[in-house]
Amino acid sequence: MPQIFTTEYKGPALEKPIKVTVNTGLFIDGKFVDPIEKGTIDVIDPTNGKKIVDVAAGTAKDIDVAVEAAQRAFKTVWGTKTPGVERGRLMNKLADLMEQNIHEISAIEAVDGGKLFIHALTVDVQQAISNMRYFAGWADKLQGKTIETDDSKFAYTRHEPIGVCGCIVPWNFPIMITSWKLGPALATGNTIILKPSELTPLSALKFAELASQAGFPPGVINVVPGYGSTAGQAISEHPLIRKVSFTGSTLTGRKIMEAAAKTNMKRVTLELGGKNPNIVFDDADLAQAVKWSTLGIFHHNGQMCAAGSRIFVQEGIYDKFMHAFTEASRTLQPGSTFDASPTVQGPIISQTQFDRVMNYIASGKSDGAKVHTGGDRIGKQGFFVQPTIFTEAKPDMKIVREEIFGPVAVVVKFKTEEDVIAMANDTSYGLASNVFTTNLARATRISNALEAGSVYVNMASVPDFRVPFGGYKQSGQGKEMGEYALEAYTQQVQRKQLPGRPRRRRPDGVGVALDEETVDEDTTEDDTVEDDTDDIIDDDVIVAEEGVDDVAEDDRDGVMEDDVEEMMDDDFVDVADDGFADVEEECLEDVEEEDVTECRTDEEEDDEPALLDSIVDEDDATELEEAGSEDVEALE
Ligand code: TXE
């Protein structure tokens, strides 16, 4: 039985103590369970390096069990089996529960991630709730298109869920990034294996508990904390996981793409690193530029993929900017998680990341850049680093080229627009850019010239759940947030259709003409077209209506559910029969070669009534169901 971690937090930022409880097991198939291989993860408080608690560490075996549950849920109680309105209702319920528990979640997130409680409360958790609500709203608004290819036929598109999705989340904004992935994934009907970072698993476990309370069916959301090289790798390689959404390092992003390519070619979206330019022109509002540039690199210690770590300042404003920016960086002081002052600076997340940041600072110094301010660790306990500003750096230095992911800015003076555009784009990354100017024409010009997924003018990157976010170049692929994120979790399929006589399909997916006599004599071609398109299509099985109700019934009974699912995958071209010979000809001309194989000849159609008899006229539908699709093939 997994343990429940319980504690209480107090501090100046809290009106009253906050009680926290977190189940430390794996959340699989609607229950908290122990991991199969009994491993644990030490969860460390980065303000002092001490253990908070240990939680279960899932491995490949647990991922297998979770995928099985998620697959089952996808096929039975989620995906296309649950109307969007119900998915949205559950998501809104979850958002409500998150809001009711916002202080507890914020405390968990702050302690686990080395954040200020007030930042976790007002930014991270608030964003996560808003994001859930935003995507809950999309759940019943997924729409395809109807495409008329000519007067006699049309195609329509559907946005179908992909299936089981692996969501691998980093440690810098755990709950917020979880919502970026789970919001669109759940709204569009996918089921989830969520793997939080081994450094910050606690808020995901709380999230699982609330999801269960909200009433999500077992298996829809599974949370498996674990290490990257075991649980993470197992997700990337799993043959039944159809998509992985990852946020983290470029190095791990490559591994995930490689694993996807070598296994089942699963879809991958990646949100990776950045070395983002922050450009201040002479005509900028100085106070605003300083405020946002400070926030842009020092918020959460610069542990942000969109951190404005390369600060380009035009020569006319350089001295004033440097003076104010340096002062602002010095107001940031180390403190405790529950301090009330927003200028308190937390620690780096872990010993490993602390060492990495300190190594970058050392490399800047040894490469000849000048430490303008900062450059050292703070104290001996925990992982605190001084806000650091480098000047006199050269373009080929590591501190200019590589993502440091710490409170380290490099400031570079520039003369002209052309110069700064060239320098800003001279990077393998392309996530975000910030531009400070009061000249609207310049703002537009520069925004369009920067190779970055997002450009912010007179502000720094603040994620907004309505706005797409994602990188150019090696900063990743695919978008999170906003309507664009829905694409990352759906497959847009097309179903071509030639409206024709009432028809139904054989279990092998090929359209079958109904017996001539069963069609109502009054039914004209036009009527049939209209009625068919309005009423007949049901789960991609085409059944007849007027005058052939009984046959249609038989057809529904006779077609096994599994077959129906298989049929949905076909690129189905329904070809008219004898009565529409001219239309058929057109079809044969228009359709591509592989579709033509599905267009049946007149002779084949002549055989169909016999085939139908052998299938549909078998009164005992259960026998057919038991026969399985192979037997049906044999029948043919
Ligand atoms: O990242 P990892 P790390 C950058 C930042 C930072 C660097 C290293 O520059 O300094 O990455 O951080 C999981 N298969 N970013 O080492 O390893 C891992 O368990 C599948 C930018 O923490 O990429 C965790 O859940 N998954 C970034 C997640 O990947 C694997 C945020 C991130 O860890 C795996 C974090 C594998 N083989 C770091 N190996 C951003 N874009 O915001 C690890 N993981």
XYZ file of C-alpha atoms and ligand atoms in Angstrom:
680
model
C 0.000 0.000 0.000
C 1.530 3.374 -0.946
C 2.253 5.790 1.910
C 0.510 9.113 2.320
C 2.806 12.046 2.985
C 1.292 14.620 5.337
C 2.772 17.853 6.617
C 1.912 21.444 7.415
C 3.547 24.649 6.184
C 3.617 28.083 7.839
C 5.146 31.390 6.816
C 4.611 35.130 6.287
C 2.898 34.560 2.921
C 0.227 32.358 4.509
C -2.787 33.627 6.397
C -3.002 30.298 8.199
C -0.951 27.094 8.117
C -1.504 24.893 5.075
C -1.968 21.170 5.529
C -0.644 19.081 2.691
C -1.327 15.421 1.879
C 0.121 13.566 -1.072
C -0.190 9.896 -1.936
C 3.315 8.696 -2.817
C 2.379 5.713 -5.011
C 1.864 5.380 -8.751
C -1.595 6.289 -9.998
C -2.636 3.597 -12.471
C -6.119 2.584 -13.620
C -7.831 4.831 -11.091
C -5.890 3.626 -8.022
C -2.693 4.466 -6.179
C -0.476 1.384 -6.319
C 3.050 0.289 -5.431
C 5.555 -0.007 -8.251
C 6.236 -3.527 -9.482
C 9.980 -3.209 -8.892
C 9.673 -1.391 -5.521
C 12.065 1.482 -6.319
C 11.763 4.965 -4.816
C 12.792 8.529 -5.626
C 14.129 10.872 -2.941
C 12.326 14.187 -3.288
C 14.673 16.959 -2.163
C 13.909 20.459 -0.878
C 16.329 22.623 -2.907
C 16.385 25.370 -0.274
C 18.347 23.086 2.063
C 19.206 19.914 0.125
C 17.242 17.752 2.582
C 14.795 15.004 1.724
C 11.109 15.959 1.880
C 9.761 12.460 1.236
C 10.315 9.512 -1.056
C 7.831 8.534 -3.716
C 7.413 5.397 -5.789
C 9.608 5.107 -8.868
C 7.857 3.486 -11.797
C 9.776 1.470 -14.364
C 9.048 -0.060 -17.765
C 6.889 -2.741 -16.128
C 4.623 -0.150 -14.539
C 4.443 1.744 -17.819
C 3.207 -1.474 -19.462
C 0.412 -1.813 -16.905
C -0.506 1.861 -17.205
C -0.600 1.652 -21.012
C -2.875 -1.366 -20.838
C -5.284 0.584 -18.611
C -5.091 3.657 -20.814
C -5.683 1.617 -23.948
C -8.728 -0.030 -22.393
C -10.125 3.313 -21.280
C -9.562 4.762 -24.738
C -11.537 1.986 -26.359
C -14.370 1.868 -23.866
C -14.990 4.975 -21.786
C -13.057 7.818 -23.418
C -11.986 8.787 -26.911
C -14.913 8.745 -29.280
C -16.923 6.729 -26.747
C -17.542 9.753 -24.518
C -19.180 12.872 -25.916
C -17.072 16.017 -25.828
C -19.565 17.670 -23.541
C -18.904 15.009 -20.891
C -15.134 15.273 -21.264
C -15.470 19.031 -20.830
C -17.664 18.583 -17.759
C -15.081 16.380 -16.051
C -12.279 18.756 -16.933
C -14.209 21.684 -15.494
C -14.888 19.652 -12.364
C -11.166 18.975 -12.060
C -10.422 22.681 -12.516
C -12.943 23.481 -9.757
C -11.269 21.003 -7.421
C -7.877 22.494 -8.215
C -9.233 25.906 -7.373
C -10.718 24.663 -4.090
C -7.288 23.233 -3.218
C -5.202 26.002 -4.762
C -3.265 26.825 -1.588
C -2.338 23.231 -0.962
C -1.247 22.625 -4.568
C 0.726 25.882 -4.568
C 2.495 24.925 -1.346
C 3.399 21.507 -2.778
C 4.639 23.070 -6.008
C 6.639 25.740 -4.200
C 8.395 23.426 -1.755
C 9.109 20.741 -4.335
C 10.293 23.128 -7.063
C 12.167 25.759 -5.037
C 9.656 28.451 -5.924
C 8.187 31.274 -3.950
C 4.739 30.251 -2.726
C 3.238 33.525 -3.982
C 4.649 32.877 -7.456
C 3.349 29.306 -7.490
C -0.059 30.563 -6.376
C -0.464 33.501 -8.725
C 1.352 32.179 -11.784
C 1.830 28.420 -11.957
C -1.281 26.965 -10.388
C -3.574 29.750 -11.534
C -2.359 29.202 -15.098
C -2.893 25.463 -14.791
C -6.504 25.966 -13.693
C -7.224 28.478 -16.447
C -5.662 26.174 -18.988
C -7.857 23.251 -17.909
C -10.971 25.399 -18.170
C -9.948 26.786 -21.544
C -9.493 23.302 -23.009
C -12.618 21.984 -21.280
C -14.422 24.537 -23.428
C -12.913 23.059 -26.589
C -13.969 19.491 -25.793
C -17.379 19.815 -27.488
C -16.250 22.120 -30.274
C -14.068 19.872 -32.373
C -15.146 20.310 -35.945
C -13.996 18.993 -39.250
C -14.757 20.386 -42.670
C -16.936 19.341 -45.544
C -15.053 19.561 -48.804
C -16.941 19.429 -52.065
C -14.706 17.860 -54.659
C -17.286 18.285 -57.406
C -21.040 18.411 -57.786
C -21.560 14.717 -57.236
C -19.295 13.912 -54.336
C -17.805 15.315 -51.228
C -15.340 14.507 -48.488
C -15.473 15.354 -44.841
C -12.783 15.514 -42.230
C -12.919 14.434 -38.627
C -10.557 15.354 -35.828
C -10.084 12.059 -34.076
C -8.095 11.453 -30.905
C -4.756 9.741 -31.354
C -4.977 7.190 -28.548
C -2.684 6.682 -25.580
C -0.394 9.694 -25.173
C 2.772 9.828 -23.082
C 3.318 13.227 -21.477
C 6.820 13.772 -20.111
C 7.092 16.859 -17.964
C 10.134 18.735 -16.595
C 10.751 20.234 -13.173
C 10.704 23.986 -13.810
C 6.897 24.476 -14.068
C 5.501 21.022 -13.290
C 1.787 21.649 -12.780
C 1.568 24.345 -15.419
C 3.280 22.266 -18.111
C 1.171 19.266 -17.090
C -1.922 21.330 -17.869
C -0.453 22.469 -21.209
C -0.312 18.827 -22.243
C -3.268 17.245 -20.478
C -5.681 20.091 -21.290
C -5.735 19.555 -25.071
C -5.029 15.816 -24.825
C -8.051 15.108 -22.621
C -10.351 17.547 -24.393
C -9.738 15.778 -27.694
C -10.327 12.332 -26.181
C -6.876 10.856 -25.638
C -5.851 8.852 -22.597
C -2.719 9.713 -20.676
C 0.449 8.332 -19.175
C 1.919 11.322 -17.334
C 5.510 11.102 -16.165
C 6.525 14.038 -14.020
C 10.196 14.821 -13.508
C 11.915 12.725 -10.856
C 12.905 16.076 -9.290
C 9.325 17.339 -8.823
C 6.754 14.536 -8.776
C 4.497 15.809 -5.971
C 2.044 18.130 -7.721
C 1.337 15.468 -10.382
C 0.367 13.019 -7.637
C -1.962 15.597 -6.092
C -3.380 16.217 -9.557
C -4.065 12.471 -9.916
C -5.936 12.418 -6.625
C -8.123 15.350 -7.715
C -8.738 13.806 -11.143
C -10.017 10.700 -9.423
C -12.283 12.821 -7.203
C -13.561 14.655 -10.273
C -14.767 11.332 -11.643
C -12.454 10.639 -14.576
C -12.937 6.976 -15.448
C -10.084 4.658 -14.416
C -7.300 4.525 -16.976
C -7.967 7.902 -18.574
C -5.267 9.644 -16.515
C -2.336 7.576 -15.223
C 0.534 9.204 -13.353
C 3.811 7.310 -13.178
C 6.688 9.141 -11.501
C 10.028 7.639 -12.476
C 13.483 8.337 -13.811
C 14.033 9.475 -17.368
C 16.285 6.606 -18.362
C 13.758 3.999 -17.189
C 10.128 5.183 -17.099
C 10.748 8.033 -19.571
C 12.573 5.838 -22.046
C 9.883 3.139 -21.714
C 7.242 5.699 -22.682
C 9.261 6.799 -25.726
C 9.713 3.217 -26.885
C 6.296 1.798 -26.065
C 4.595 0.290 -29.137
C 1.067 1.130 -27.947
C 1.751 4.739 -27.052
C 0.792 6.671 -30.159
C 2.158 10.038 -29.212
C 4.695 11.584 -26.864
C 4.580 15.187 -25.793
C 7.819 16.205 -24.148
C 9.216 19.310 -22.508
C 12.839 19.263 -21.449
C 16.380 19.334 -22.794
C 17.291 19.164 -26.460
C 19.439 16.129 -25.696
C 16.497 14.169 -24.276
C 14.274 15.456 -27.093
C 16.652 13.785 -29.572
C 16.500 10.515 -27.639
C 12.713 10.589 -27.685
C 12.600 11.209 -31.444
C 15.070 8.412 -31.983
C 13.101 5.988 -29.811
C 9.891 6.933 -31.632
C 11.556 6.396 -35.008
C 12.962 3.027 -34.005
C 9.726 1.689 -32.576
C 6.230 2.564 -33.785
C 6.888 5.988 -35.388
C 4.761 7.573 -32.683
C 4.014 11.240 -33.081
C 6.255 13.526 -31.086
C 5.873 17.112 -29.982
C 8.841 18.730 -28.350
C 9.257 21.898 -26.358
C 12.982 22.203 -25.783
C 15.522 24.783 -24.802
C 16.184 28.369 -25.785
C 18.903 31.006 -25.875
C 16.525 33.847 -26.295
C 17.387 37.391 -27.375
C 16.036 40.332 -25.373
C 16.526 43.466 -27.481
C 16.395 46.987 -26.039
C 16.370 49.859 -28.547
C 17.374 53.457 -27.792
C 13.745 54.571 -27.991
C 12.510 52.025 -25.412
C 10.660 53.029 -22.266
C 13.606 52.467 -19.930
C 11.628 51.567 -16.792
C 9.538 49.011 -18.663
C 12.559 47.552 -20.432
C 14.409 47.132 -17.134
C 11.421 45.687 -15.309
C 10.685 43.081 -17.986
C 14.324 42.264 -18.775
C 14.890 41.556 -15.062
C 11.825 39.356 -14.882
C 12.717 37.774 -18.211
C 16.021 36.368 -16.987
C 15.746 36.211 -13.192
C 12.191 34.961 -12.579
C 12.477 31.453 -11.134
C 16.250 31.871 -11.344
C 16.254 31.840 -15.125
C 15.093 28.208 -15.105
C 12.768 28.961 -18.000
C 13.018 27.835 -21.598
C 11.901 31.319 -22.682
C 14.399 33.171 -20.439
C 15.774 36.285 -22.154
C 19.384 35.296 -21.496
C 21.099 37.254 -24.298
C 20.353 40.917 -23.686
C 21.194 43.202 -26.625
C 21.148 46.904 -25.762
C 21.542 49.732 -28.308
C 24.494 51.997 -27.662
C 22.449 55.177 -26.956
C 20.627 53.670 -23.971
C 23.286 51.173 -22.896
C 24.732 52.993 -19.841
C 21.351 53.959 -18.390
C 19.983 50.479 -18.941
C 23.013 48.784 -17.395
C 22.820 50.953 -14.318
C 19.108 50.297 -13.698
C 19.291 46.619 -14.656
C 22.199 46.007 -12.288
C 20.334 47.721 -9.446
C 17.229 45.654 -10.128
C 19.229 42.410 -10.086
C 20.707 43.350 -6.712
C 17.288 43.767 -5.104
C 16.758 40.023 -5.552
C 17.749 38.316 -2.344
C 17.653 34.698 -1.257
C 14.860 33.739 1.075
C 12.411 31.108 2.104
C 9.563 29.559 0.148
C 6.829 31.156 2.241
C 8.296 34.696 2.411
C 5.841 37.401 1.425
C 8.228 39.591 -0.589
C 8.151 39.056 -4.349
C 11.830 40.015 -4.623
C 12.938 36.889 -2.814
C 14.974 34.598 -5.031
C 14.705 30.839 -4.603
C 17.330 28.153 -5.201
C 18.325 26.205 -8.306
C 16.372 22.942 -8.456
C 19.093 20.382 -7.687
C 22.752 19.803 -6.972
C 23.252 18.687 -10.599
C 21.661 21.810 -12.039
C 23.502 23.996 -9.521
C 26.825 22.481 -10.634
C 25.879 22.996 -14.260
C 25.115 26.689 -13.719
C 28.294 27.251 -11.695
C 30.310 25.546 -14.449
C 28.854 27.923 -17.034
C 29.769 30.894 -14.852
C 33.303 29.504 -14.522
C 33.551 29.027 -18.285
C 32.433 32.631 -18.906
C 35.127 33.869 -16.568
C 37.863 31.685 -18.053
C 36.838 32.541 -21.646
C 37.429 36.215 -20.876
C 33.927 37.640 -20.380
C 33.597 40.175 -17.579
C 31.436 39.481 -14.507
C 29.575 42.772 -14.163
C 27.716 41.624 -11.052
C 27.116 38.341 -9.201
C 29.060 35.262 -10.291
C 29.088 33.275 -7.028
C 26.981 30.920 -5.008
C 25.067 32.223 -2.002
C 25.600 30.571 1.367
C 26.559 26.976 1.900
C 23.142 25.407 2.328
C 20.783 24.744 -0.568
C 21.458 25.624 -4.187
C 21.383 29.441 -4.299
C 23.234 31.394 -7.021
C 23.705 35.171 -7.248
C 21.887 36.896 -10.106
C 24.792 37.263 -12.524
C 25.391 39.653 -15.432
C 28.235 39.149 -17.904
C 29.505 41.803 -20.336
C 32.286 41.802 -22.957
C 31.356 38.325 -24.136
C 32.296 37.085 -27.627
C 29.745 35.378 -29.907
C 31.515 32.020 -29.798
C 31.656 31.722 -25.994
C 29.671 28.938 -24.336
C 27.789 31.438 -22.173
C 26.531 33.095 -25.381
C 25.722 29.927 -27.301
C 24.385 27.418 -24.755
C 21.315 27.397 -22.562
C 22.500 27.954 -18.978
C 19.102 27.606 -17.282
C 20.179 29.730 -14.352
C 20.156 33.390 -13.251
C 22.852 34.377 -15.732
C 22.478 37.143 -18.348
C 24.957 38.140 -21.034
C 24.626 41.787 -22.102
C 25.869 42.847 -25.554
C 25.961 46.411 -26.948
C 24.763 46.928 -30.555
C 24.576 49.759 -33.102
C 21.983 49.043 -35.803
C 18.837 47.039 -36.416
C 20.635 44.912 -39.022
C 23.426 44.084 -36.567
C 21.062 43.032 -33.824
C 18.874 40.898 -36.071
C 21.945 39.004 -37.279
C 23.213 38.480 -33.714
C 19.796 37.545 -32.340
C 19.270 34.890 -35.008
C 22.785 33.487 -34.668
C 21.700 30.533 -32.533
C 20.572 26.974 -33.019
C 17.514 27.745 -30.901
C 14.400 29.752 -31.747
C 11.915 29.699 -28.916
C 11.152 33.268 -27.847
C 12.388 36.854 -28.240
C 11.636 40.092 -26.430
C 11.787 43.487 -28.125
C 11.635 46.874 -26.381
C 10.853 49.916 -28.529
C 8.213 52.642 -28.723
C 8.360 52.648 -32.514
C 5.483 50.527 -33.794
C 6.889 50.130 -37.292
C 10.194 48.927 -35.903
C 8.437 46.566 -33.496
C 6.630 44.927 -36.400
C 9.717 44.845 -38.619
C 11.916 43.256 -35.960
C 9.224 40.832 -34.805
C 8.950 39.467 -38.311
C 12.712 39.256 -38.783
C 13.358 37.244 -35.633
C 13.514 33.476 -36.015
C 11.453 32.603 -32.968
C 8.175 30.870 -32.231
C 7.084 33.766 -30.013
C 8.056 37.426 -30.018
C 6.982 39.662 -27.151
C 7.011 43.437 -27.618
C 7.564 45.611 -24.545
C 7.153 42.629 -22.276
C 8.853 39.336 -21.557
C 7.475 35.877 -22.122
C 4.392 35.318 -20.020
C 2.540 32.216 -21.156
C -1.108 32.679 -21.975
C -3.321 29.617 -22.311
C -5.067 31.133 -25.348
C -1.874 31.749 -27.295
C 0.226 29.065 -29.032
C 3.732 28.510 -27.733
C 6.501 26.482 -29.326
C 9.845 26.849 -30.982
C 11.663 27.254 -34.264
C 14.848 25.356 -35.055
C 16.163 23.171 -32.220
C 13.742 24.646 -29.715
C 11.252 21.998 -30.714
C 8.290 21.162 -32.831
C 4.559 21.519 -32.404
C 2.613 24.017 -30.341
C 1.202 23.999 -26.866
C -1.708 26.142 -25.681
C -4.365 27.882 -27.689
C -6.396 26.348 -30.474
C -3.200 25.222 -32.231
C -2.530 22.732 -29.427
C -5.613 20.730 -30.450
C -3.837 19.707 -33.643
C -1.060 18.113 -31.634
C -3.521 15.676 -30.072
C -5.776 14.842 -32.995
C -5.387 13.159 -36.320
C -7.294 14.886 -39.035
C -8.765 12.125 -41.145
C -10.726 12.441 -44.335
C -13.646 10.314 -45.349
C -14.506 10.560 -49.022
C -18.005 9.863 -50.050
C -19.943 9.577 -53.195
C -23.577 10.014 -52.262
C -25.525 7.387 -54.059
C -28.192 4.762 -53.605
C -28.874 3.520 -50.117
C -26.049 1.215 -49.353
C -24.420 -0.648 -46.586
C -20.990 -2.135 -46.092
C -19.651 -5.587 -45.874
C -17.665 -6.351 -42.758
C -14.455 -5.986 -44.779
C -15.222 -2.297 -45.204
C -16.296 -2.308 -48.855
C -19.570 -0.573 -49.666
C -22.370 -3.030 -50.488
C -25.371 -2.166 -52.621
C -28.745 -3.030 -51.226
C -30.988 -5.378 -53.054
C -32.714 -3.526 -55.914
C -36.205 -4.483 -54.714
C -35.771 -3.206 -51.242
C -35.460 0.388 -52.408
C -38.612 2.423 -52.256
C -39.792 3.064 -55.795
C -40.470 6.687 -55.042
C -36.950 7.262 -53.952
C -35.281 9.362 -56.574
C -31.569 9.741 -56.968
C -31.691 13.237 -55.518
C -33.794 12.185 -52.537
C -31.451 9.409 -51.787
C -28.421 11.630 -51.939
C -29.958 14.090 -49.562
C -31.314 11.564 -47.124
C -28.162 9.524 -47.166
C -25.961 12.409 -46.325
C -28.232 13.738 -43.625
C -29.223 10.632 -41.809
C -27.635 7.490 -42.953
C -24.033 7.770 -41.961
C -23.674 6.314 -38.531
C -20.223 5.630 -37.182
C -18.999 5.342 -40.721
C -21.308 2.390 -41.395
C -23.607 3.343 -44.193
C -27.078 2.001 -43.730
C -30.171 2.490 -45.756
C -33.183 4.398 -44.566
C -36.523 4.925 -46.352
C -38.080 1.657 -47.386
C -35.293 -0.535 -46.208
C -35.465 -0.131 -42.471
C -35.531 -3.808 -41.759
C -32.493 -4.480 -43.879
C -30.674 -1.588 -42.256
C -31.423 -3.090 -38.865
C -30.004 -6.395 -39.951
C -26.959 -4.626 -41.166
C -26.355 -2.934 -37.851
C -26.773 -6.205 -36.008
C -24.638 -8.100 -38.420
C -21.631 -5.835 -38.374
C -19.401 -6.492 -35.446
C -18.196 -3.583 -33.396
C -14.548 -4.390 -34.011
C -15.109 -4.430 -37.701
C -16.668 -1.028 -37.470
C -13.544 0.278 -35.817
C -11.426 -1.243 -38.513
C -13.615 0.269 -41.172
C -13.048 3.694 -39.737
C -9.405 3.443 -40.655
C -10.097 2.821 -44.318
C -9.800 5.504 -46.893
C -13.262 4.645 -47.947
C -14.582 5.379 -51.368
C -18.124 4.340 -51.851
C -18.867 3.636 -55.464
C -22.280 3.804 -57.027
C -23.795 0.708 -58.519
C -25.444 0.005 -61.879
C -28.084 2.666 -61.540
C -25.396 5.283 -61.378
C -22.998 3.951 -63.946
C -22.039 7.387 -65.156
C -21.263 8.555 -61.671
C -19.248 5.444 -61.081
C -17.161 6.180 -64.116
C -16.424 9.585 -62.790
C -15.457 8.087 -59.505
C -13.049 5.735 -61.170
C -11.486 8.587 -63.040
C -11.078 10.759 -60.020
C -9.959 8.468 -57.306
C -6.339 7.606 -56.809
C -4.977 4.246 -57.755
C -5.167 2.696 -54.301
C -8.726 3.859 -53.916
C -9.584 2.309 -57.242
C -8.862 -1.096 -55.786
C -11.774 -0.457 -53.503
C -14.058 0.596 -56.353
C -15.804 -2.574 -57.315
C -16.727 -3.669 -60.777
C -20.252 -4.442 -61.852
C -19.472 -8.170 -61.786
C -18.341 -7.981 -58.207
C -21.496 -6.159 -57.305
C -23.582 -8.839 -58.915
C -22.090 -11.215 -56.405
C -22.966 -9.092 -53.470
C -26.513 -10.109 -52.746
C -25.261 -13.659 -52.365
C -22.557 -12.555 -50.047
C -25.011 -10.457 -48.121
C -27.306 -13.382 -47.764
C -24.550 -15.469 -46.373
C -23.705 -12.853 -43.822
C -26.819 -10.927 -42.948
C -29.330 -13.696 -43.356
C -27.643 -15.652 -40.655
C -30.215 -14.926 -38.029
C -27.951 -15.655 -35.204
C -25.892 -12.477 -35.077
C -23.931 -13.701 -32.106
C -22.596 -16.555 -34.148
C -21.233 -14.070 -36.589
C -19.775 -12.061 -33.790
C -18.009 -15.114 -32.488
C -16.770 -15.969 -35.958
C -14.260 -13.074 -35.903
C -13.096 -11.139 -38.925
C -10.849 -13.911 -40.231
C -13.821 -16.179 -40.545
C -15.723 -13.505 -42.346
C -12.839 -13.227 -44.778
C -12.967 -16.970 -45.231
C -16.664 -16.711 -46.010
C -15.803 -14.513 -48.944
O 16.356 17.671 -18.521
P 15.761 16.332 -19.084
P 17.218 17.906 -17.208
C 17.003 21.991 -20.205
C 17.849 22.962 -19.406
C 18.469 22.094 -18.368
C 18.695 20.834 -19.156
C 18.867 19.566 -18.361
O 18.850 23.494 -20.236
O 19.671 22.633 -17.891
O 17.562 20.706 -19.973
O 17.748 19.373 -17.489
C 12.765 13.061 -18.660
N 13.462 9.442 -22.239
N 15.620 21.975 -19.776
O 18.376 16.985 -17.156
O 16.685 15.207 -18.812
C 13.087 13.427 -17.233
O 12.806 12.351 -16.366
C 12.336 10.049 -21.839
C 14.739 22.816 -20.523
O 16.352 17.909 -16.042
O 15.408 16.616 -20.481
C 12.189 14.637 -17.036
O 10.874 14.201 -16.768
N 12.321 10.988 -20.876
C 13.354 22.561 -20.219
C 12.231 15.319 -18.400
O 12.685 14.325 -19.307
C 13.475 11.341 -20.298
C 12.970 22.115 -18.888
C 13.194 16.505 -18.488
O 14.464 16.095 -18.179
C 14.693 10.730 -20.678
C 13.960 21.276 -18.246
C 14.654 9.749 -21.699
N 15.752 9.124 -22.126
C 15.236 21.262 -18.687
N 15.675 11.298 -19.959
C 12.341 23.440 -20.888
N 12.229 23.314 -22.204
O 11.612 24.179 -20.245
C 15.109 12.211 -19.139
N 13.779 12.235 -19.333
